[in-house]
Amino acid sequence: MMHRRALVGGIAILSLLGFPAAAEDTVKVGLVHSMTGVLAPVGKQIMAGVRLYMAEHGDTVAGRKVEVILKDDTTLPDVAKRLAQELIVNERVHILGVGITPSAMAIAPLATEAKIPEVVMVSGTSVVTERSPYIVRTSFTLGQQSAVIGEWAAKNGSKKTVIIQSDWAPGAEATAVFTDAFTKGGGEILDTIKVPLANPDFAPFLQRARDANPDTLFVFVPASQAGTFAKQFVERGFDKSGIRLIGPGDITDDNDLPGMSDALIGVVTAGLYSASHNSPINKAYVAGIKKANNGLRANFISLGGYDGMHLIYEALKKTGGKTDGDGLIAAMKGMKWESPRGPISIDPDTRDIVQNIYIRRVEKIDGELYNTEIATFEAVKDPSKAAKK
Ligand code: PHB
């Protein structure tokens, strides 16, 4: 604890002494992502997005070279915090690009103290953006998707739902927002079942869900666990049980869909991105990620990295290459652009992402499973923040 305090204090002292943040010409972007550990597939998708953006747009912006320094938080928030301190104090980074919810939260006080932007590229938990005025999000919130699917399910015949949720902050948010939307629409929640984040075995939880006799199963598992879940779902005969599977987009993650059984065809989710999204910009994106990463299919996570770099590049253009944190945050607020996922913007009041949420159905196209977009909810804000206003 003491050691950490001393390091954080060090940031303030260095700036008091008037040390320049880094070599004049280079803009340093420190990335803290989960490259190993439980959520390693998340780090892989993020970096695929970051690298593709830089390959397409070069590494010079507003006359300054952009240098990216990647650190692996091993999926542990304490490690993330230490690495962010090192990036700020030793590397003198101008901007941080961070990942999963626990890490983004652990880093937030450092961004505030050092007054540098913390671009959140993965976390889907609403409250994260409120942890520092220097946080801007390019990912998503679970609330955005869970509100839409809750309303859709209630309107489309679901009456009694069991929730299975990965037991950490984004799971709690998916459950709370879905429950609110679904019960307002007249539905009933029979049971909420929490599954550990690390190495989950879904079988006993699926049995408990079935015993409650629901017509619908709402499931949130994080990116990289959808394949395991789908396998156990089918092994336990759920696909033939008449119970409808729904969820936020994570449950039919494009990263895992190609390995899933055809028994998943017909599953409906509310998500922010499909690899089959029909736009020229997305076709180029999917092809670019695939080519540079051994056939990897771009998923909803990768966009946070790609759009995060876009936000950083465009903000630097607006400031004429100046890197002071307040100026960069001001430049980021209200920014709008077309992403491979569709049109997106940064809400100037909350610094959170505003994006379309699509209702999608799993279908087989040219021999591969995809999420086909069947309805669009335009420019969806994070519902938890909208409710507070
Ligand atoms: C998160 O860190 O909040 C997170 C990570 C992966 C997901 C969803 C949320 O699929």
XYZ file of C-alpha atoms and ligand atoms in Angstrom, residues 39 42 99-104 122-125 128 137 139-140 142 145 168-171 197 220-225 249-251 253 299-301, ligand 1:
46
model
C -9.780 -13.294 -20.216
C -10.309 -10.462 -24.837
C -9.490 -3.158 -20.757
C -11.707 -5.185 -18.465
C -13.922 -3.701 -15.747
C -11.830 -4.528 -12.641
C -8.682 -3.131 -14.284
C -10.388 -0.007 -15.643
C -13.396 -3.288 -23.038
C -15.316 -2.675 -19.825
C -19.082 -3.005 -20.124
C -20.006 -1.857 -16.629
C -16.818 2.806 -14.799
C -15.513 4.647 -23.250
C -16.735 -0.345 -25.802
C -20.337 -0.813 -24.654
C -24.211 -4.509 -20.641
C -27.975 -4.549 -24.593
C -18.732 -10.132 -11.434
C -19.654 -6.494 -12.098
C -20.777 -6.690 -15.767
C -22.879 -9.768 -14.938
C -15.919 -16.120 -13.652
C -24.500 -13.421 -19.641
C -21.048 -14.943 -19.941
C -18.055 -12.808 -20.960
C -16.339 -13.016 -24.334
C -14.442 -16.311 -24.682
C -16.881 -18.349 -22.539
C -24.377 -10.315 -27.638
C -21.642 -11.986 -25.565
C -23.516 -15.319 -25.591
C -19.783 -13.977 -29.609
C -15.939 -9.736 -32.541
C -17.647 -7.024 -30.464
C -14.588 -6.703 -28.217
C -15.936 -6.256 -18.880
O -14.749 -6.222 -18.536
O -16.768 -5.488 -18.389
C -16.398 -7.247 -19.896
C -15.487 -8.125 -20.489
C -15.940 -9.044 -21.439
C -17.297 -9.073 -21.781
C -18.186 -8.185 -21.194
C -17.738 -7.283 -20.246
O -17.751 -9.942 -22.687
